[in-house]
mmCIF file with all atom_site columns, C-alpha atoms in Angstrom:
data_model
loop_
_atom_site.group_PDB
_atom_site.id
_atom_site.type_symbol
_atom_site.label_atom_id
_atom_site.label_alt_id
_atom_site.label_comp_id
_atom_site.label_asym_id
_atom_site.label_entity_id
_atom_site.label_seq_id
_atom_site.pdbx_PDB_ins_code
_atom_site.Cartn_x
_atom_site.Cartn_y
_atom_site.Cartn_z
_atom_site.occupancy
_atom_site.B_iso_or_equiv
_atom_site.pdbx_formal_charge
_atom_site.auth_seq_id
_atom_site.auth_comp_id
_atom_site.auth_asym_id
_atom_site.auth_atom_id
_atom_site.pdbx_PDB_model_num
ATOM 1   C CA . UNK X 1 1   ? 11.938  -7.986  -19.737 1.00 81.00 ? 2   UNK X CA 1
ATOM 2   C CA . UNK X 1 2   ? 12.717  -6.081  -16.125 1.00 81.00 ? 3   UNK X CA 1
ATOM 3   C CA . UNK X 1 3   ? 9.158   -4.441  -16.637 1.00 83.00 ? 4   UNK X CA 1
ATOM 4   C CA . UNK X 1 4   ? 7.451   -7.963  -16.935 1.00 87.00 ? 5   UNK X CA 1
ATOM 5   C CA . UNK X 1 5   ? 9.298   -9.011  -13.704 1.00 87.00 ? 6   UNK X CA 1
ATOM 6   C CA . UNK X 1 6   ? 8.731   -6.138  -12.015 1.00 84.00 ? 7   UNK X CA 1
ATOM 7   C CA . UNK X 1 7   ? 5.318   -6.938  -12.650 1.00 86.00 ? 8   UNK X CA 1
ATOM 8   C CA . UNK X 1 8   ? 5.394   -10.925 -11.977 1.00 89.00 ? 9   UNK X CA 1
ATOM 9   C CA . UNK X 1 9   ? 6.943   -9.744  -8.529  1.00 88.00 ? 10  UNK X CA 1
ATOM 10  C CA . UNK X 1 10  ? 3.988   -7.679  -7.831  1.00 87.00 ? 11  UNK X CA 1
ATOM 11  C CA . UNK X 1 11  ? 1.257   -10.340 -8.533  1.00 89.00 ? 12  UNK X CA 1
ATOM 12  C CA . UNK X 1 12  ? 3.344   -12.927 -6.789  1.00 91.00 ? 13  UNK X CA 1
ATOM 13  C CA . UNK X 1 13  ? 3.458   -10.371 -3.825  1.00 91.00 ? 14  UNK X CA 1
ATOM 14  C CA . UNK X 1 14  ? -0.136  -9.514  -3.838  1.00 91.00 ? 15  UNK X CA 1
ATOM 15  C CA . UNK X 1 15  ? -1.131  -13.408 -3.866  1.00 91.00 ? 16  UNK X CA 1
ATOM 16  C CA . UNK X 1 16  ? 1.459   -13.925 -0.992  1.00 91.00 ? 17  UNK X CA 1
ATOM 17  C CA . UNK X 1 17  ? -0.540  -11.318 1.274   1.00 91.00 ? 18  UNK X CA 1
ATOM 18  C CA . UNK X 1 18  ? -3.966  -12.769 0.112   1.00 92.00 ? 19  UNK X CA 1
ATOM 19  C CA . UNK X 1 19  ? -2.201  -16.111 1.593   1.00 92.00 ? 20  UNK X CA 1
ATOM 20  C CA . UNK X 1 20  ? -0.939  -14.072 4.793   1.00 90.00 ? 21  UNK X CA 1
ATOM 21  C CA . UNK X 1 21  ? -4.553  -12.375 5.529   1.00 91.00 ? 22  UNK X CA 1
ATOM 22  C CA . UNK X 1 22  ? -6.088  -15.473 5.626   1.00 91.00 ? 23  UNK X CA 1
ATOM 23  C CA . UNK X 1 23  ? -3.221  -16.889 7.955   1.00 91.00 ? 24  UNK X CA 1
ATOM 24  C CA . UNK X 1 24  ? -3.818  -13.722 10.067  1.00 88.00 ? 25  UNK X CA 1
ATOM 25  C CA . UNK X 1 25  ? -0.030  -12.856 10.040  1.00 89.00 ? 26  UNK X CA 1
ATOM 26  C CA . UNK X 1 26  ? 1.970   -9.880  8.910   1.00 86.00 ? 27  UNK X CA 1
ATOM 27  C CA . UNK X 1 27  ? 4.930   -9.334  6.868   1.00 85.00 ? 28  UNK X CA 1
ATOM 28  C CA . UNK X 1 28  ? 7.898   -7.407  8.668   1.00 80.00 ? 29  UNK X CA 1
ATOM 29  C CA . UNK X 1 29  ? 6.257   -6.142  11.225  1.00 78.00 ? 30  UNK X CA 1
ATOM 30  C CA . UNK X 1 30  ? 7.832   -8.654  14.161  1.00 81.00 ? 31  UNK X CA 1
ATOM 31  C CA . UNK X 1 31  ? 10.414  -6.368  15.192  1.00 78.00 ? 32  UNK X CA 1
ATOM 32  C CA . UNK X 1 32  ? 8.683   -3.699  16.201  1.00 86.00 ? 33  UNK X CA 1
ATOM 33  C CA . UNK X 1 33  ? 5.251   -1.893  16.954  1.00 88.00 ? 34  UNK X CA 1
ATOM 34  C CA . UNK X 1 34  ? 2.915   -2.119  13.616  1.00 90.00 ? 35  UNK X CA 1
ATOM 35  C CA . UNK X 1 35  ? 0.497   0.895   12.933  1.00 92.00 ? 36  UNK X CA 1
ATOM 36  C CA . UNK X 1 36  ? -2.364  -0.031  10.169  1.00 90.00 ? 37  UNK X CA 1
ATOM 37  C CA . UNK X 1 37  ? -3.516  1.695   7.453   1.00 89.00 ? 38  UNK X CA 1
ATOM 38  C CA . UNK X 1 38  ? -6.183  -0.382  6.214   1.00 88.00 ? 39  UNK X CA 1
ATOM 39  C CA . UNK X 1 39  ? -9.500  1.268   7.708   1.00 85.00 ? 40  UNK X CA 1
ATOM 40  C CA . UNK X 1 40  ? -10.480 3.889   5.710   1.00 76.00 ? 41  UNK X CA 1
ATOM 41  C CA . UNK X 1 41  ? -10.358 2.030   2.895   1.00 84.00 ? 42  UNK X CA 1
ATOM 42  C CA . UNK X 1 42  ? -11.649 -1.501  3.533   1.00 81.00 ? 43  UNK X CA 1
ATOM 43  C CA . UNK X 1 43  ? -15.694 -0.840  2.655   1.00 83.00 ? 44  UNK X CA 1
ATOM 44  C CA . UNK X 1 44  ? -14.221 0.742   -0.971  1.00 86.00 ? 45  UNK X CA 1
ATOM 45  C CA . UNK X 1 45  ? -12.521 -1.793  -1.859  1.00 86.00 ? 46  UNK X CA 1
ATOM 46  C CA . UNK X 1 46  ? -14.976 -4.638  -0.741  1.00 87.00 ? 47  UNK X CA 1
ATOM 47  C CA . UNK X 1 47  ? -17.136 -2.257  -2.766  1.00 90.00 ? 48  UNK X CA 1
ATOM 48  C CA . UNK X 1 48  ? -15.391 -2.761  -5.674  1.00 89.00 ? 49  UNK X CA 1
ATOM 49  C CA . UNK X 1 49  ? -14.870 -6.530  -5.637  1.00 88.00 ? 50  UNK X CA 1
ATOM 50  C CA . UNK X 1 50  ? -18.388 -6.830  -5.102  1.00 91.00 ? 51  UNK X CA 1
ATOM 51  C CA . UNK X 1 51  ? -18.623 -4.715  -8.476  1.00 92.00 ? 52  UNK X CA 1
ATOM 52  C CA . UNK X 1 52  ? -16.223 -7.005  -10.381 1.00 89.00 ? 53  UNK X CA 1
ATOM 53  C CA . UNK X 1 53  ? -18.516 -10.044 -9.097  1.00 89.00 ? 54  UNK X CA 1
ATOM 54  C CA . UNK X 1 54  ? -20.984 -8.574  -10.651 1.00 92.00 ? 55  UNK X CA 1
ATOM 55  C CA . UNK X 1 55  ? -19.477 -7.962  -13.444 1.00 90.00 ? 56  UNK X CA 1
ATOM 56  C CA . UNK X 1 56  ? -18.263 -11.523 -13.984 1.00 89.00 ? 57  UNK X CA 1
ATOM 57  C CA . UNK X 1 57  ? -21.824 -12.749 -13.178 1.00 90.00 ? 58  UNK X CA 1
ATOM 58  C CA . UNK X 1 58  ? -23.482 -10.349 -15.696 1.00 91.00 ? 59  UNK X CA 1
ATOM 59  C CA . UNK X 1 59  ? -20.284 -11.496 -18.659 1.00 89.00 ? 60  UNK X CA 1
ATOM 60  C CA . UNK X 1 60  ? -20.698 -14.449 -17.863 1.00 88.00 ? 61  UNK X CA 1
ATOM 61  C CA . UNK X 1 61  ? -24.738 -14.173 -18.622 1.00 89.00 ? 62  UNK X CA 1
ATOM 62  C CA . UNK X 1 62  ? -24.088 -12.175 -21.832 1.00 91.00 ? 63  UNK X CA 1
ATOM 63  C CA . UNK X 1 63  ? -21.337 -14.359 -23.377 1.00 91.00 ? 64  UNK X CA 1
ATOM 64  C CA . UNK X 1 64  ? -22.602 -18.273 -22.579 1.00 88.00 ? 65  UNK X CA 1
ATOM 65  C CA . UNK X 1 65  ? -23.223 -18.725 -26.345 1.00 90.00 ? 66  UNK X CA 1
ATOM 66  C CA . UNK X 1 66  ? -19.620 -17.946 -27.015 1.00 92.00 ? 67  UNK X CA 1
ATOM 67  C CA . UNK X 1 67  ? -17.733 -20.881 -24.699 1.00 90.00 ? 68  UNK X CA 1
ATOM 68  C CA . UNK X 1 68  ? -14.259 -19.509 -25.576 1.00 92.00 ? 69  UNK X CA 1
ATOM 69  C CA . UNK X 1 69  ? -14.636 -15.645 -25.134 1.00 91.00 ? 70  UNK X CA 1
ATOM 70  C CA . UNK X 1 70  ? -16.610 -17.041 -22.175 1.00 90.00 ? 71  UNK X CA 1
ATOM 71  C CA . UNK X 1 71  ? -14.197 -18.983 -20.632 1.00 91.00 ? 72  UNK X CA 1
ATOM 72  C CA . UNK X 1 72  ? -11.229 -16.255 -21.356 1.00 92.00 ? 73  UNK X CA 1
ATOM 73  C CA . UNK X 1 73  ? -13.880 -13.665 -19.604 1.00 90.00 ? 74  UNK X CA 1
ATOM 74  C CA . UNK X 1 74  ? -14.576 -15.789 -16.739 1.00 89.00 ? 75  UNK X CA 1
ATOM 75  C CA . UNK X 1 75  ? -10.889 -16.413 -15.791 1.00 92.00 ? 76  UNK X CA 1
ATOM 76  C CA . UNK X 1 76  ? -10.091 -12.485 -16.255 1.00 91.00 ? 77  UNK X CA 1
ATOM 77  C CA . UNK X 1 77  ? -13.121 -11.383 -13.931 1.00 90.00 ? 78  UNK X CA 1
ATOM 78  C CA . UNK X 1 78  ? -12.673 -13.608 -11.561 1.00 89.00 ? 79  UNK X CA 1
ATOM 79  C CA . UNK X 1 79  ? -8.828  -12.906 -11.309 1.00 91.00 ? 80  UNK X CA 1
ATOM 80  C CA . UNK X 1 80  ? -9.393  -9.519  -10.966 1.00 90.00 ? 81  UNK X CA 1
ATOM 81  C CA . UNK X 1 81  ? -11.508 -10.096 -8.112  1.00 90.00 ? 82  UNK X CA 1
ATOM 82  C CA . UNK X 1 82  ? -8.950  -12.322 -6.465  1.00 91.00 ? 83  UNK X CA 1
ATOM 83  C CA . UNK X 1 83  ? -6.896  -9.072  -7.046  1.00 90.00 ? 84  UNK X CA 1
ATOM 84  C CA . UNK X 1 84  ? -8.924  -6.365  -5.237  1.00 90.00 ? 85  UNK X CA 1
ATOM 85  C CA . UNK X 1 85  ? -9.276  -8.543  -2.301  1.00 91.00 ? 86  UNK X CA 1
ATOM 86  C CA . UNK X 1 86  ? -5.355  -9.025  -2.239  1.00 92.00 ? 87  UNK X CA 1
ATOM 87  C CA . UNK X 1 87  ? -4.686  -5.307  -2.429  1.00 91.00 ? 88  UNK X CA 1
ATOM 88  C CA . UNK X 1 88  ? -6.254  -4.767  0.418   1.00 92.00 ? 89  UNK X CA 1
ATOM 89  C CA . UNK X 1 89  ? -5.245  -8.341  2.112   1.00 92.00 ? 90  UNK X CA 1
ATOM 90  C CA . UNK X 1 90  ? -1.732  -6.706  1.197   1.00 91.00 ? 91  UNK X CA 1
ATOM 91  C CA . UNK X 1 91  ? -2.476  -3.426  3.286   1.00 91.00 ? 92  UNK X CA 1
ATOM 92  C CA . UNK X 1 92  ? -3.426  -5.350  6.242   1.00 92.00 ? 93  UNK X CA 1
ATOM 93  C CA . UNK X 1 93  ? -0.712  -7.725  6.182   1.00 92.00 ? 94  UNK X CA 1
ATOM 94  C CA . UNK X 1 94  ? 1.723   -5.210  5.714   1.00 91.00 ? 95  UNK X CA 1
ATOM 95  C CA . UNK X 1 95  ? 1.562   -2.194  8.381   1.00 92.00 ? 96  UNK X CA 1
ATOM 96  C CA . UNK X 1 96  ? 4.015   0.693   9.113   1.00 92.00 ? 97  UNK X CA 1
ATOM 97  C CA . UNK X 1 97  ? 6.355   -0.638  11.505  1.00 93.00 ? 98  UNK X CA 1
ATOM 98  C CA . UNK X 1 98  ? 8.236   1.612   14.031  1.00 92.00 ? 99  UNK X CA 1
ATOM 99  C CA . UNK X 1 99  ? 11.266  -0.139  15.675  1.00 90.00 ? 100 UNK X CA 1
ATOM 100 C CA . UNK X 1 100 ? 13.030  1.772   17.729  1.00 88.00 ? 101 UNK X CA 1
ATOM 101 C CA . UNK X 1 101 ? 15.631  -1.425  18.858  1.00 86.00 ? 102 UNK X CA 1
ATOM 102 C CA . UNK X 1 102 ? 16.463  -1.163  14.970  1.00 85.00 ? 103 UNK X CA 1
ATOM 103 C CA . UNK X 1 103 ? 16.474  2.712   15.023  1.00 87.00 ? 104 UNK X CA 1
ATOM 104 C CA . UNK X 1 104 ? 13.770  2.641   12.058  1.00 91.00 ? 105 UNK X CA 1
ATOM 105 C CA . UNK X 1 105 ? 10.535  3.508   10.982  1.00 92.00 ? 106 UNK X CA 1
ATOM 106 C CA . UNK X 1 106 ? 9.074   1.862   7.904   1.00 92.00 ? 107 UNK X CA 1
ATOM 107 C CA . UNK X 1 107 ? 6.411   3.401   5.885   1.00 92.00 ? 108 UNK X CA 1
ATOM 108 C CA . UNK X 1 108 ? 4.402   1.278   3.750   1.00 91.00 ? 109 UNK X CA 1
ATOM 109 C CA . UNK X 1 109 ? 1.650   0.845   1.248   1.00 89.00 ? 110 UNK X CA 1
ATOM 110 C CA . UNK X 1 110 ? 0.119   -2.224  -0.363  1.00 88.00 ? 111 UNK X CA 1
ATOM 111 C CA . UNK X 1 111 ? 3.233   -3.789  -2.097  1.00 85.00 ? 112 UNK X CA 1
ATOM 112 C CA . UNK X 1 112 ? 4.320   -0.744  -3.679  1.00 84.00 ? 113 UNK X CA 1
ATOM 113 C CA . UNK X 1 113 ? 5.264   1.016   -1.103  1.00 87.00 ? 114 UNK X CA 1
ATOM 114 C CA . UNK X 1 114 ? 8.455   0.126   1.471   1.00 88.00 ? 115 UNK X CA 1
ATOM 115 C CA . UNK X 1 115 ? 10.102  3.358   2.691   1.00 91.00 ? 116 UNK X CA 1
ATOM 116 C CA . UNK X 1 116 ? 12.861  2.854   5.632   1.00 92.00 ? 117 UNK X CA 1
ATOM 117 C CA . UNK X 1 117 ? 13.033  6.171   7.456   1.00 93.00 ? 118 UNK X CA 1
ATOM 118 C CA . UNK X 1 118 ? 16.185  5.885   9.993   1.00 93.00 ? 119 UNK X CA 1
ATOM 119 C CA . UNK X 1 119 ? 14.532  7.628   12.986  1.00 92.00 ? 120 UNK X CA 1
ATOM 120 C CA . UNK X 1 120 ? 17.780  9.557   13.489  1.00 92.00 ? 121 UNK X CA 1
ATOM 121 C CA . UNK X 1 121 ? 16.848  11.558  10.373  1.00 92.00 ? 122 UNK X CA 1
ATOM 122 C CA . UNK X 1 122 ? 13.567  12.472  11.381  1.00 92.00 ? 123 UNK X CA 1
ATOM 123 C CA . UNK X 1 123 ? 13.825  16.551  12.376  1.00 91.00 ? 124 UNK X CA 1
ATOM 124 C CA . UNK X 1 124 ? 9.902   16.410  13.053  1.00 91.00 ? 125 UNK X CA 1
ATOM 125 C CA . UNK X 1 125 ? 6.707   14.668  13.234  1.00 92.00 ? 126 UNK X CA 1
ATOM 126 C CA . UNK X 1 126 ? 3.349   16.154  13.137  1.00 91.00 ? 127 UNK X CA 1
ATOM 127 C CA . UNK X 1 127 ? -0.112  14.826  13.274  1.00 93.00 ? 128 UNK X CA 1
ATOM 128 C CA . UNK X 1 128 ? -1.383  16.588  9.973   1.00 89.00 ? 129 UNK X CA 1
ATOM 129 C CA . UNK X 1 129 ? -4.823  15.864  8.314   1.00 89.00 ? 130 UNK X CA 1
ATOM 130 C CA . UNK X 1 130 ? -4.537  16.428  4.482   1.00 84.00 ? 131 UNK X CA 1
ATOM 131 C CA . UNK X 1 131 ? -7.231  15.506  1.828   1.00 84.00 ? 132 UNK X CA 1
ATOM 132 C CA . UNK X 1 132 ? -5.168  17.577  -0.893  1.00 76.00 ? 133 UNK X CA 1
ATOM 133 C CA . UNK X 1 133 ? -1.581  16.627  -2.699  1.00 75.00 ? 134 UNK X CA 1
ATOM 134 C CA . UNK X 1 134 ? 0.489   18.485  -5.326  1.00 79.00 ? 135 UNK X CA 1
ATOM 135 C CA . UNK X 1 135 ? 3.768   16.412  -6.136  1.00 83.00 ? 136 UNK X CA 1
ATOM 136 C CA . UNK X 1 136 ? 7.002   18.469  -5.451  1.00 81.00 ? 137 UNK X CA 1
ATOM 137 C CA . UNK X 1 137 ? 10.513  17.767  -5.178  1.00 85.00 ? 138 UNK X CA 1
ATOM 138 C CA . UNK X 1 138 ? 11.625  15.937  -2.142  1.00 86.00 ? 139 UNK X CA 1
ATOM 139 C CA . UNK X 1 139 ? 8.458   14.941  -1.155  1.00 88.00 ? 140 UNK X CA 1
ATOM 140 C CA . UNK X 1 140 ? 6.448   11.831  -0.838  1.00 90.00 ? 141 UNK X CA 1
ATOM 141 C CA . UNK X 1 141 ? 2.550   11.754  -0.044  1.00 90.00 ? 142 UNK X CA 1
ATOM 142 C CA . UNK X 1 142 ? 1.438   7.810   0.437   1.00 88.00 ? 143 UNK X CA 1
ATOM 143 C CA . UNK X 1 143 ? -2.210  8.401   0.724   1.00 87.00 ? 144 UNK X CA 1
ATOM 144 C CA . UNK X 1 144 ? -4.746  6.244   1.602   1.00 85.00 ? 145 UNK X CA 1
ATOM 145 C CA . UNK X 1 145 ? -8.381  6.316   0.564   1.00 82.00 ? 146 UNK X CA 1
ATOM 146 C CA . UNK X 1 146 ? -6.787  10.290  -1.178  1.00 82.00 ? 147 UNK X CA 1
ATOM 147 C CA . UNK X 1 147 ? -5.681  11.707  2.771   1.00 88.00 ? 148 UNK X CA 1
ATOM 148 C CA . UNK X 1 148 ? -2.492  11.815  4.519   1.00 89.00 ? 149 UNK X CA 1
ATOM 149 C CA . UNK X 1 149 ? -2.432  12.080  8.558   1.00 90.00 ? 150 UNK X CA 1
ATOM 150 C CA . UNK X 1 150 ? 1.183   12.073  9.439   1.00 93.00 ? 151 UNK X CA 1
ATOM 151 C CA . UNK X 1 151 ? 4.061   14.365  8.243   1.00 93.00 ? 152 UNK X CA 1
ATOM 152 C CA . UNK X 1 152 ? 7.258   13.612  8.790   1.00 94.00 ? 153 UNK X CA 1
ATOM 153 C CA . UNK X 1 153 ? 10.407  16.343  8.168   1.00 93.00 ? 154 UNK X CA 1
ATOM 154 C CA . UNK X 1 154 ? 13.644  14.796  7.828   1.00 94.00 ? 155 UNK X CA 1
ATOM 155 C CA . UNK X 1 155 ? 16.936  16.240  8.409   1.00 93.00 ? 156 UNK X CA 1
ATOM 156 C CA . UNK X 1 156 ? 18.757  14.469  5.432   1.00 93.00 ? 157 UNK X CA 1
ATOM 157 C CA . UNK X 1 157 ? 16.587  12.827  2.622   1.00 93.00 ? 158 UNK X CA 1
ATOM 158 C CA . UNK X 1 158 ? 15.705  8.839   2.274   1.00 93.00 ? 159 UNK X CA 1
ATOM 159 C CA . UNK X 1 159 ? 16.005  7.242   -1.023  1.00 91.00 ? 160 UNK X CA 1
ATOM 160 C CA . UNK X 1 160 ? 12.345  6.555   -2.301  1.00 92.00 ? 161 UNK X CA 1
ATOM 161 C CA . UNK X 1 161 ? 12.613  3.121   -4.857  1.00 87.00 ? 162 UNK X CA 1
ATOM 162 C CA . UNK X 1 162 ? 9.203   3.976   -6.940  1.00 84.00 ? 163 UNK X CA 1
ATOM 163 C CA . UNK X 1 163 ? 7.250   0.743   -8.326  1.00 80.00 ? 164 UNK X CA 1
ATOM 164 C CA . UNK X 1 164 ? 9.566   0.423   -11.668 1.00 80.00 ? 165 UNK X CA 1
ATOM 165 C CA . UNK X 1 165 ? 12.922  1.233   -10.084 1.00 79.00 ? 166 UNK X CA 1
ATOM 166 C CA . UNK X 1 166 ? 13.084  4.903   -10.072 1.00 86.00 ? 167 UNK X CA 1
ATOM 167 C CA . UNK X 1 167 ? 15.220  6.051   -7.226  1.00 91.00 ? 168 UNK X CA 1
ATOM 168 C CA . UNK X 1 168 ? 14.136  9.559   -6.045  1.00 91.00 ? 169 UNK X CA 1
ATOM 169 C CA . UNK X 1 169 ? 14.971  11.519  -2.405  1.00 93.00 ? 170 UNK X CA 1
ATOM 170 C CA . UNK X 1 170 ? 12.570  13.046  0.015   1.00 94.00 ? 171 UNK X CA 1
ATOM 171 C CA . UNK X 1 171 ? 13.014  14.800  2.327   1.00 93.00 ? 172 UNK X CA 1
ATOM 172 C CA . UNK X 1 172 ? 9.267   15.017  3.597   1.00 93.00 ? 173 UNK X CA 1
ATOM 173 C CA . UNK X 1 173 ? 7.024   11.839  3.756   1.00 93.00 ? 174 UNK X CA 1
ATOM 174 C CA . UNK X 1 174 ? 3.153   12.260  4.222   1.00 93.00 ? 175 UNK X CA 1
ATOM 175 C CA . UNK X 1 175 ? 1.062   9.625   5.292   1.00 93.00 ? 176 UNK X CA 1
ATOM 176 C CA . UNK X 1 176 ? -2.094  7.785   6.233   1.00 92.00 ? 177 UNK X CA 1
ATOM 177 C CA . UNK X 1 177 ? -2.506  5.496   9.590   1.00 91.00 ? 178 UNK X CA 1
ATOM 178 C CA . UNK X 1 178 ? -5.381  4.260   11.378  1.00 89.00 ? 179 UNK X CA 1
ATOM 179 C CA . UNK X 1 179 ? -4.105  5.645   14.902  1.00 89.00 ? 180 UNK X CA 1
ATOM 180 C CA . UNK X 1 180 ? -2.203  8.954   13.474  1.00 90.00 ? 181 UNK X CA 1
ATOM 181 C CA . UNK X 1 181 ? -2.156  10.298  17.071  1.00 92.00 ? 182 UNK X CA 1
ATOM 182 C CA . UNK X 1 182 ? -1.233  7.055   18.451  1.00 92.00 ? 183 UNK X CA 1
ATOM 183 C CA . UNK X 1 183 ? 1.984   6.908   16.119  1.00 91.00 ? 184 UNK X CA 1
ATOM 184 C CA . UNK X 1 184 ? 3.262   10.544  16.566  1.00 92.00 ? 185 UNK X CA 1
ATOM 185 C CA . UNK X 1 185 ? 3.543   10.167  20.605  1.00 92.00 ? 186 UNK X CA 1
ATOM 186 C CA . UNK X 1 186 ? 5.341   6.110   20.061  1.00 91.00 ? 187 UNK X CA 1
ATOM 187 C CA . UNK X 1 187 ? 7.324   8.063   17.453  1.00 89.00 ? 188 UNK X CA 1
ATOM 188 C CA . UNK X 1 188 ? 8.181   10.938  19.828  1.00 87.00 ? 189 UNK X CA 1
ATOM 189 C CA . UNK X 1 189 ? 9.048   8.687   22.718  1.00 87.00 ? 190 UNK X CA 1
ATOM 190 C CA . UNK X 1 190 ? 11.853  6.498   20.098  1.00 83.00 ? 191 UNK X CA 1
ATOM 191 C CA . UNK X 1 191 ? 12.636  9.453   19.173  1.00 75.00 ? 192 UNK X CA 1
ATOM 192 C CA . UNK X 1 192 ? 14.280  10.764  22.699  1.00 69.00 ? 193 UNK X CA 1
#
């Protein structure tokens, strides 16, 4: 039962930021400076709606003899297009955010990620381009389109709340923004 309403949550989220995209507003990101993420991997995943329309057009072709099948076919195709789009409505509406009035950066991706770094933690920050990642203990790579661009070291390790619950620490974060270089020197200067 916790599974199915971890996964309820999700949709529900994902729908919200479809719903916030097309608003043109963000989620948590008024108190501070957002940094998107989004770029790199907009023309993908337009790429592969446009594969699951055609998909649902080519189904929907193949199965018009059966009307039920058809009509259970049609709803799932067209749902999961609804639900490429909202993944990546869901990583524009929801940016990192560095406040440094609220002594935090957080570090997010789609709705599954939502790390809060305390920025009196953070040891160092580096502008690091990585297209490669091997898990290991303590740290957390939140890629983007498979690359990282910012590391962060951290004196003391965050707690990192995976998608079903799992709490793990970390004590280095890797990950992707749009203007890497932009958000090392605004993190350097909330930093001091």
């Amino acid at each position: 039962m916790r599974i199915a309403r971890l996964l309820v949550r999700h949709e529900v989220r994902v729908l919200v930021s479809l719903v916030l995209w097309v608003a043109r507003r963000t989620h948590g990101a008024s108190g501070g400076q957002a940094f998107g993420y989004a770029r790199g991997q907009g023309a993908m995943m337009f790429g592969f709606a446009f594969v699951c329309l055609i998909e649902t057009v080519a189904l929907s072709v193949l199965l018009r003899d059966w009307p039920t099948v058809h009509a259970v076919f049609l709803f799932l195709d067209v749902y999961s297009v609804v639900f490429v789009i909202g993944l990546h409505a869901s990583s524009v509406v929801r940016p990192h955010v560095l406040d440094p009035v609220g002594g935090e950066l957080r570090i997010r991706r789609y709705v599954h990620v939502d790390l809060r770094v305390p920025l009196e933690r953070i040891a160092s920050v580096r502008r690091e381009l990585r297209m490669t990642h091997e898990r290991a203990d303590g740290e957390l790579d939140v890629e983007v389109g498979a690359q990282t661009t910012v590391t962060i070291e951290l004196t003391e390790p965050v707690t990192h709340l995976s998608f079903f619950g799992r709490r793990r620490p970390v004590r280095v974060v890797r990950f992707h923004a749009d203007d890497a270089d932009g958000l090392v020197r605004a993190l350097g200067r909330a930093r001091v």
